[in-house]
């Protein structure tokens, strides 16, 4: 009788261990699956962010905050008004996250000079305008003409230079 | 003593209970995973739709059109709010799966998009048409989304509207021989959507939506009154921000000896726009100021836009 009881107890113990093992196994499988799913979602989010930067950069120069419009006498596509951008830079906080990219940067590429970031004190003797101060991990860029009003001998004239408009994304 | 019936040992009962629990958990997990997958697909498609609208930004074009075909019957929900500096365009998606619409609990938001449509647009093929909104400078491109399942009839539209719509070639817009079930848009008489082109309002669902310019007229025609009013307010929010940028630019160029004549008027317009609570506030005074600024900027030696 005592032997039978002991044998029964052993079986229940066996079963309990088995159950614990099964539960642990399923929990591990579930966690593994969940990790894969989360990484897939993260990957697709970064792909979407990349796609956004790619498509945005091609049309950003036409958006009203950037485009030259008719202010330089002619209507040109991919023309960025640098005076307007400097005014936008002063309002960068208000525009935070507006275009859904981590940063937007305009870099003069011709004539080539040492990189100097534009501030209200050194403008226009500079060649990089950063809309946000955030570092760019990856970027897409597009060539644009960067135009502004200049003064020489008391006369105002339009000055346009070749620049790269960059939209950054983290991913 | 003999007992009739099936005898279950404790082990068997235990194994059955555990087996049933595991089976139940497995079925529950599978259902949840399927639902999560559907939500992920809905959310990423909504985001993708929003991103794909970026190339609709116009340059010199007066309007642009494109179509979007989705693999499944889809409902695109259009929501809007005026929070923050620019408000937010919110899109959510619901797709038909096993003859049931998936739940739409994930909203995807954009600050730089202005979509005009009904509360939700349903179908597999969607037409997307965009046009710049200028007031007096370009504020943004506004986007109109319609389903290929809905047709619009513009058979008595003025000549310039007819020309524009015909050059767009959007298949669900008819200028003549309109299908019976199409939504009638008329510029005289009474119909589903009435446009008073001289008094600048669109009457739809017994509500009047006032507009300025053709881009906002189309917006009122293709959208629900509530969405129209919200998006109009968002456009005005962006206008206020743009006025600040133009004022900043005016200061920069005036330091170079190039004075702009519209700085003061822009500040007046900013005040007027901040008071706009609805489309009915876009009155002759506001439109007059806008026209005045537009003319002054055009003849200015240093144009701001």
Coordinates of C-alpha atoms in Angstrom, one line a residue:
Chain A
X1 CA 0.0 0.0 0.0
X2 CA 2.8 2.4 1.0
X3 CA 4.8 1.3 -2.1
X4 CA 1.7 2.1 -4.4
X5 CA 1.3 5.5 -2.8
X6 CA 4.9 6.4 -3.3
X7 CA 4.7 5.2 -6.9
X8 CA 1.7 7.5 -7.5
X9 CA 3.5 10.5 -5.9
X10 CA 6.4 9.9 -8.2
X11 CA 4.1 9.9 -11.3
X12 CA 2.5 13.2 -10.2
X13 CA 5.9 14.7 -9.7
X14 CA 7.0 13.5 -13.1
X15 CA 3.8 15.0 -14.7
X16 CA 4.4 18.3 -12.9
X17 CA 7.9 18.5 -14.2
X18 CA 6.8 17.6 -17.6
X19 CA 4.1 20.3 -17.5
X20 CA 6.7 22.9 -16.3
X21 CA 9.0 21.9 -19.1
X22 CA 6.2 22.1 -21.7
X23 CA 5.1 25.5 -20.4
X24 CA 8.7 26.8 -20.5
X25 CA 9.1 25.4 -24.0
X26 CA 6.0 27.2 -25.3
X27 CA 7.0 30.4 -23.5
X28 CA 10.4 30.3 -25.1
X29 CA 8.9 29.6 -28.5
X30 CA 6.5 32.4 -28.0
X31 CA 9.2 34.8 -27.0
X32 CA 11.3 33.8 -29.9
X33 CA 8.4 34.4 -32.3
X34 CA 7.6 37.7 -30.7
X35 CA 11.2 38.9 -31.0
X36 CA 11.2 38.0 -34.7
X37 CA 7.8 39.8 -35.2
X38 CA 9.0 43.0 -33.3
X39 CA 12.3 43.1 -35.3
X40 CA 10.2 42.7 -38.6
X41 CA 8.0 45.6 -37.5
X42 CA 11.0 47.7 -36.7
X43 CA 12.6 46.8 -40.0
X44 CA 9.5 47.8 -41.9
X45 CA 9.2 51.1 -39.9
X46 CA 12.8 52.0 -40.9
X47 CA 12.1 51.0 -44.5
X48 CA 9.1 53.3 -44.5
X49 CA 11.2 56.1 -42.9
X50 CA 13.8 55.6 -45.6
X51 CA 11.1 55.7 -48.3
X52 CA 9.7 58.8 -46.8
X53 CA 13.1 60.5 -46.9
X54 CA 13.6 59.4 -50.5
X55 CA 10.3 60.6 -51.8
X56 CA 10.3 63.7 -49.7
X57 CA 13.7 64.9 -50.9
X58 CA 12.7 64.9 -54.5
X59 CA 9.7 67.2 -53.9
X60 CA 10.9 69.2 -50.8
X61 CA 12.3 72.0 -52.9
X62 CA 8.8 72.7 -54.1
X63 CA 7.2 73.0 -50.7
X64 CA 6.4 76.6 -49.7
X65 CA 8.9 76.8 -46.9
X66 CA 11.8 76.1 -49.3
X67 CA 10.8 77.1 -52.8
X68 CA 12.0 80.3 -54.5
X69 CA 8.6 80.9 -56.1
X70 CA 8.8 84.0 -58.2
X71 CA 11.0 85.9 -55.9
X72 CA 14.1 85.7 -58.2
X73 CA 12.3 86.9 -61.3
X74 CA 12.0 83.5 -62.9
X75 CA 10.0 80.4 -61.8
X76 CA 12.4 77.5 -61.5
X77 CA 12.0 74.0 -60.2
X78 CA 14.4 72.6 -57.5
X79 CA 15.2 76.2 -56.5
X80 CA 15.6 76.8 -52.8
X81 CA 15.4 80.3 -51.3
X82 CA 18.2 80.5 -48.9
X83 CA 16.9 83.7 -47.2
X84 CA 13.7 81.9 -46.5
X85 CA 15.5 78.9 -45.2
X86 CA 17.4 81.1 -42.7
X87 CA 14.1 82.5 -41.5
X88 CA 12.8 78.9 -41.3
X89 CA 15.9 77.9 -39.3
X90 CA 15.0 80.4 -36.7
X91 CA 11.6 78.7 -36.4
X92 CA 13.0 75.2 -36.5
X93 CA 11.4 74.3 -33.2
X94 CA 7.9 75.0 -34.5
X95 CA 8.6 72.8 -37.5
X96 CA 10.0 69.9 -35.4
X97 CA 8.7 66.6 -37.0
X98 CA 6.7 68.4 -39.6
X99 CA 8.2 66.6 -42.6
X100 CA 8.6 63.3 -40.7
X101 CA 12.4 63.2 -41.2
X102 CA 15.0 63.4 -38.5
X103 CA 16.8 66.3 -40.1
X104 CA 17.0 68.5 -43.2
X105 CA 20.2 70.0 -44.3
X106 CA 21.3 72.1 -47.3
X107 CA 25.0 72.0 -48.3
X108 CA 26.5 74.3 -50.8
X109 CA 28.7 72.2 -53.1
X110 CA 29.9 74.8 -55.6
X111 CA 32.0 76.8 -55.1
X112 CA 33.8 74.4 -52.7
X113 CA 35.0 76.0 -49.5
X114 CA 35.6 74.8 -45.9
X115 CA 32.4 73.6 -44.2
X116 CA 30.9 76.4 -42.1
X117 CA 27.5 76.1 -40.6
X118 CA 25.2 79.0 -41.1
X119 CA 24.0 81.1 -38.2
X120 CA 22.2 84.4 -38.2
X121 CA 25.6 86.1 -37.5
X122 CA 27.7 84.6 -40.3
X123 CA 25.0 84.3 -43.0
X124 CA 25.6 84.3 -46.0
X125 CA 29.4 83.6 -45.5
X126 CA 28.8 79.9 -44.8
X127 CA 27.8 76.8 -46.7
X128 CA 25.8 74.5 -44.5
X129 CA 22.2 75.2 -43.3
X130 CA 20.9 72.7 -40.8
X131 CA 17.2 73.0 -40.1
X132 CA 17.5 70.8 -37.0
X133 CA 20.6 70.2 -35.0
X134 CA 20.0 66.4 -34.9
X135 CA 22.7 64.2 -36.3
X136 CA 21.8 62.4 -39.6
X137 CA 22.5 58.6 -39.6
X138 CA 21.6 58.1 -43.2
X139 CA 20.4 60.4 -45.9
X140 CA 18.9 60.9 -49.3
X141 CA 19.9 64.0 -51.3
X142 CA 18.9 66.0 -54.3
X143 CA 20.7 68.7 -56.2
X144 CA 19.1 72.2 -56.0
X145 CA 20.0 75.7 -56.8
X146 CA 20.3 77.8 -53.7
X147 CA 19.4 81.4 -54.4
X148 CA 19.5 84.6 -52.3
X149 CA 19.5 88.3 -52.6
X150 CA 22.9 90.0 -52.6
X151 CA 24.0 93.6 -52.6
X152 CA 27.0 95.0 -54.5
X153 CA 27.7 98.7 -55.1
X154 CA 24.4 99.6 -53.6
X155 CA 22.6 97.3 -56.2
X156 CA 20.6 94.3 -55.2
X157 CA 21.0 91.2 -57.4
X158 CA 20.1 87.5 -57.3
X159 CA 22.8 85.0 -56.6
X160 CA 22.3 81.3 -57.1
X161 CA 24.7 78.5 -56.2
X162 CA 24.7 74.7 -56.6
X163 CA 23.7 72.9 -53.4
X164 CA 22.6 69.5 -52.1
X165 CA 19.3 69.2 -50.2
X166 CA 19.5 66.3 -47.8
X167 CA 16.8 64.6 -45.8
X168 CA 18.0 62.3 -43.1
X169 CA 16.4 59.3 -41.5
X170 CA 17.4 57.1 -38.6
X171 CA 17.4 53.4 -39.5
Chain B
X1 CA -17.9 -5.5 -6.2
X2 CA -17.9 -4.9 -9.9
X3 CA -18.2 -1.3 -11.3
X4 CA -19.6 -0.7 -14.8
X5 CA -18.3 2.1 -17.0
X6 CA -15.0 3.5 -18.2
X7 CA -12.4 3.9 -15.6
X8 CA -10.2 7.1 -15.9
X9 CA -7.0 7.1 -14.0
X10 CA -5.9 10.5 -12.5
X11 CA -3.1 10.6 -15.1
X12 CA -5.6 10.5 -17.9
X13 CA -7.8 13.2 -16.5
X14 CA -4.7 15.3 -15.8
X15 CA -3.3 14.8 -19.3
X16 CA -6.7 15.7 -20.9
X17 CA -7.1 18.9 -18.9
X18 CA -3.5 19.9 -19.7
X19 CA -4.0 19.0 -23.4
X20 CA -7.1 21.0 -23.6
X21 CA -5.4 24.0 -21.9
X22 CA -2.5 23.9 -24.3
X23 CA -4.9 23.5 -27.3
X24 CA -6.9 26.5 -26.1
X25 CA -3.8 28.6 -25.6
X26 CA -2.5 27.6 -29.1
X27 CA -5.8 28.6 -30.8
X28 CA -5.9 31.9 -28.8
X29 CA -2.3 32.7 -29.7
X30 CA -2.9 32.0 -33.4
X31 CA -6.0 34.2 -33.4
X32 CA -4.1 37.0 -31.7
X33 CA -1.1 36.7 -34.0
X34 CA -3.5 36.9 -37.1
X35 CA -5.2 40.0 -35.6
X36 CA -1.8 41.6 -34.9
X37 CA -0.6 40.9 -38.4
X38 CA -3.7 42.5 -39.8
X39 CA -3.2 45.5 -37.6
X40 CA 0.5 45.7 -38.7
X41 CA -0.5 45.5 -42.4
X42 CA -3.2 48.2 -41.9
X43 CA -0.9 50.5 -40.1
X44 CA 2.0 50.1 -42.6
X45 CA -0.2 50.4 -45.6
X46 CA -1.7 53.6 -44.1
X47 CA 1.8 55.0 -43.6
X48 CA 2.8 53.9 -47.1
X49 CA -0.2 55.7 -48.6
X50 CA 0.8 58.8 -46.7
X51 CA 4.4 58.6 -47.9
X52 CA 3.3 57.9 -51.5
X53 CA 1.4 61.2 -51.4
X54 CA 4.7 63.1 -51.2
X55 CA 5.3 63.0 -55.0
X56 CA 2.0 64.8 -55.4
X57 CA 3.6 68.0 -54.3
X58 CA 3.2 70.3 -57.3
X59 CA 5.9 72.4 -58.9
X60 CA 4.6 74.5 -61.7
X61 CA 1.7 72.3 -62.3
X62 CA -1.8 73.6 -61.6
X63 CA -3.0 70.1 -60.7
X64 CA -1.8 66.5 -60.6
X65 CA -3.6 63.2 -60.5
X66 CA -2.7 59.6 -59.9
X67 CA -4.4 56.4 -58.9
X68 CA -3.8 53.9 -56.1
X69 CA -4.7 50.2 -56.4
X70 CA -4.8 48.1 -53.3
X71 CA -4.8 44.3 -53.3
X72 CA -7.9 44.1 -51.1
X73 CA -11.1 45.9 -50.6
X74 CA -10.1 48.8 -48.3
X75 CA -11.5 51.6 -46.3
X76 CA -9.3 54.6 -45.9
X77 CA -10.4 56.6 -42.9
X78 CA -9.6 60.3 -43.0
X79 CA -9.4 62.1 -39.7
X80 CA -8.0 65.5 -38.8
X81 CA -7.2 67.5 -35.7
X82 CA -6.0 71.0 -35.0
X83 CA -3.6 70.3 -32.2
X84 CA -0.2 71.9 -32.1
X85 CA 1.2 74.4 -34.6
X86 CA 0.0 72.5 -37.7
X87 CA -2.7 70.1 -36.6
X88 CA -2.5 66.6 -37.9
X89 CA -3.7 64.6 -40.8
X90 CA -4.6 61.1 -39.6
X91 CA -5.1 58.1 -41.8
X92 CA -6.2 54.7 -40.7
X93 CA -7.0 51.7 -42.8
X94 CA -9.4 48.8 -42.6
X95 CA -9.2 45.9 -45.0
X96 CA -11.7 43.2 -45.8
X97 CA -10.5 39.9 -44.5
X98 CA -12.8 36.8 -44.6
X99 CA -15.7 39.2 -45.5
X100 CA -15.2 41.2 -42.3
X101 CA -13.6 44.6 -41.9
X102 CA -10.4 44.6 -39.8
X103 CA -10.4 46.7 -36.7
X104 CA -8.8 50.1 -37.1
X105 CA -7.2 51.0 -33.9
X106 CA -3.8 52.3 -35.2
X107 CA -3.8 55.8 -36.6
X108 CA -0.9 57.1 -38.7
X109 CA -0.4 60.8 -38.6
X110 CA 1.2 63.4 -40.9
X111 CA 1.6 67.1 -40.2
X112 CA 2.4 68.1 -43.8
X113 CA -0.5 66.5 -45.6
X114 CA -4.0 67.9 -46.2
X115 CA -6.4 65.2 -47.5
X116 CA -10.0 66.1 -48.4
X117 CA -12.4 63.2 -48.7
X118 CA -15.4 61.7 -47.1
X119 CA -15.0 60.3 -43.5
X120 CA -13.9 57.1 -45.2
X121 CA -13.4 56.1 -48.8
X122 CA -14.1 52.5 -49.7
X123 CA -12.9 50.5 -52.7
X124 CA -9.9 48.8 -54.3
X125 CA -8.9 51.6 -56.6
X126 CA -8.6 55.2 -55.5
X127 CA -8.1 58.4 -57.4
X128 CA -5.8 61.0 -55.9
X129 CA -5.8 64.5 -57.3
X130 CA -3.8 67.4 -55.9
X131 CA -3.8 71.1 -56.4
X132 CA -1.9 74.0 -54.8
X133 CA -3.7 76.2 -52.3
X134 CA -2.5 79.8 -52.6
X135 CA -3.6 82.5 -50.1
X136 CA -1.9 84.7 -51.4
X137 CA 1.3 82.6 -51.5
X138 CA 1.4 78.8 -51.8
X139 CA 0.4 77.4 -48.4
X140 CA 0.4 73.7 -49.4
X141 CA -0.9 71.2 -51.9
X142 CA -4.3 69.9 -51.0
X143 CA -5.1 66.3 -51.9
X144 CA -8.5 65.0 -52.8
X145 CA -9.1 61.2 -52.5
X146 CA -12.1 59.5 -54.2
X147 CA -12.9 55.9 -54.8
X148 CA -13.4 54.5 -58.3
X149 CA -16.7 53.1 -56.9
X150 CA -18.1 56.7 -56.7
X151 CA -18.6 58.8 -59.8
X152 CA -19.0 62.6 -60.0
X153 CA -21.0 64.5 -62.6
X154 CA -19.9 68.0 -63.5
X155 CA -22.0 68.5 -66.6
X156 CA -22.8 72.2 -66.0
X157 CA -19.4 73.3 -64.7
X158 CA -17.9 76.6 -66.0
X159 CA -15.6 76.3 -69.0
X160 CA -12.3 76.6 -67.0
X161 CA -13.3 74.0 -64.5
X162 CA -14.4 71.6 -67.4
X163 CA -11.0 72.2 -69.1
X164 CA -9.1 71.4 -65.9
X165 CA -11.1 68.3 -65.1
X166 CA -10.9 67.1 -68.6
X167 CA -7.1 67.5 -68.7
X168 CA -6.8 65.5 -65.5
X169 CA -8.5 62.6 -67.2
X170 CA -9.7 61.1 -63.9
X171 CA -12.0 58.2 -64.8
X172 CA -14.6 58.8 -62.1
X173 CA -15.2 62.4 -63.1
X174 CA -17.8 62.8 -65.9
X175 CA -18.4 66.0 -67.8
X176 CA -21.2 64.6 -70.0
X177 CA -23.2 61.3 -70.3
X178 CA -23.1 60.9 -66.5
X179 CA -24.0 57.5 -65.1
X180 CA -27.4 57.4 -63.2
X181 CA -25.8 56.7 -59.8
X182 CA -23.2 59.5 -60.0
X183 CA -23.0 62.3 -57.5
X184 CA -24.3 65.4 -59.3
X185 CA -22.3 68.5 -58.8
X186 CA -24.1 71.5 -60.2
X187 CA -23.3 75.2 -60.5
X188 CA -27.0 76.1 -61.0
X189 CA -30.2 74.5 -59.9
X190 CA -30.4 71.9 -57.1
X191 CA -28.5 68.6 -56.9
X192 CA -26.3 66.5 -54.5
X193 CA -23.6 69.1 -54.3
X194 CA -24.4 72.7 -55.2
X195 CA -21.6 75.2 -56.0
X196 CA -22.3 78.9 -55.9
X197 CA -19.3 80.1 -57.9
X198 CA -20.1 83.8 -57.4
X199 CA -20.9 83.7 -53.7
X200 CA -18.0 81.2 -53.2
X201 CA -19.7 78.5 -51.3
X202 CA -20.5 74.8 -51.8
X203 CA -23.7 73.4 -50.3
X204 CA -23.6 69.7 -49.3
X205 CA -25.6 67.7 -46.8
X206 CA -27.5 71.0 -46.0
X207 CA -24.3 72.7 -44.9
X208 CA -22.5 75.6 -46.6
X209 CA -18.7 75.5 -47.0
X210 CA -17.2 78.7 -48.1
X211 CA -14.1 78.7 -50.2
X212 CA -11.5 80.9 -51.8
X213 CA -10.0 79.7 -55.0
X214 CA -10.6 76.6 -57.1
X215 CA -8.5 74.3 -54.9
X216 CA -10.7 74.9 -51.9
X217 CA -13.8 74.6 -54.1
X218 CA -12.8 71.0 -55.1
X219 CA -11.9 70.4 -51.5
X220 CA -15.5 71.3 -50.4
X221 CA -17.0 69.2 -53.3
X222 CA -15.0 66.0 -52.5
X223 CA -15.0 66.2 -48.7
X224 CA -17.3 65.9 -45.7
X225 CA -18.2 69.3 -44.2
X226 CA -16.5 68.4 -40.9
X227 CA -13.3 67.4 -42.6
X228 CA -13.3 70.4 -44.8
X229 CA -13.6 72.8 -41.9
X230 CA -10.9 71.0 -39.9
X231 CA -8.4 70.9 -42.9
X232 CA -9.2 74.5 -43.7
X233 CA -8.2 75.5 -40.2
X234 CA -5.0 73.4 -40.5
X235 CA -4.2 75.3 -43.7
X236 CA -4.7 78.6 -41.9
X237 CA -2.4 77.3 -39.1
X238 CA 0.3 76.7 -41.6
X239 CA -0.4 80.1 -43.2
X240 CA 0.3 81.8 -39.9
X241 CA 3.6 79.9 -39.7
X242 CA 4.5 80.8 -43.3
X243 CA 3.7 84.5 -42.6
X244 CA 6.3 84.4 -39.8
X245 CA 8.8 82.9 -42.2
X246 CA 8.1 85.6 -44.8
X247 CA 8.4 88.3 -42.2
X248 CA 11.8 86.8 -41.2
X249 CA 12.8 86.8 -44.8
X250 CA 11.7 90.4 -45.2
X251 CA 14.0 91.3 -42.4
X252 CA 16.9 89.4 -43.9
X253 CA 16.5 91.0 -47.4
X254 CA 15.8 94.5 -46.0
X255 CA 19.3 94.3 -44.3
X256 CA 20.6 93.9 -47.9
X257 CA 18.8 97.0 -49.0
X258 CA 15.9 95.2 -50.6
X259 CA 12.8 96.3 -48.8
X260 CA 9.5 94.4 -49.2
X261 CA 6.3 96.4 -49.2
X262 CA 4.1 93.7 -47.8
X263 CA 5.5 93.1 -44.3
X264 CA 2.8 95.2 -42.5
X265 CA 0.0 93.8 -44.5
X266 CA 1.2 90.2 -43.7
X267 CA 1.0 91.0 -40.0
X268 CA -2.6 92.2 -40.5
X269 CA -3.4 89.1 -42.4
X270 CA -1.9 86.9 -39.7
X271 CA -4.2 88.6 -37.2
X272 CA -7.2 88.1 -39.4
X273 CA -6.4 84.4 -40.1
X274 CA -5.9 83.7 -36.4
X275 CA -9.5 84.8 -35.9
X276 CA -10.9 82.4 -38.5
X277 CA -13.0 79.8 -36.7
X278 CA -14.7 78.3 -39.7
X279 CA -15.0 78.8 -43.5
X280 CA -17.8 81.3 -43.0
X281 CA -15.1 83.7 -41.6
X282 CA -13.4 83.8 -45.0
X283 CA -15.2 86.9 -45.9
X284 CA -14.6 89.7 -48.3
X285 CA -12.3 91.6 -45.9
X286 CA -9.9 88.6 -45.7
X287 CA -10.1 87.9 -49.4
X288 CA -9.6 91.7 -50.1
X289 CA -6.4 91.8 -47.9
X290 CA -5.1 88.6 -49.6
X291 CA -5.6 90.1 -53.0
X292 CA -4.1 93.4 -51.9
X293 CA -1.0 91.6 -50.6
X294 CA -0.7 89.5 -53.8
X295 CA -0.8 92.6 -56.0
X296 CA 1.7 94.5 -53.8
X297 CA 4.1 91.5 -53.8
X298 CA 3.9 91.2 -57.6
X299 CA 4.9 94.8 -58.2
X300 CA 7.5 94.8 -55.4
X301 CA 11.2 95.2 -56.2
X302 CA 11.9 92.4 -53.8
X303 CA 9.2 89.8 -54.0
X304 CA 8.9 87.7 -50.9
X305 CA 7.5 84.7 -52.9

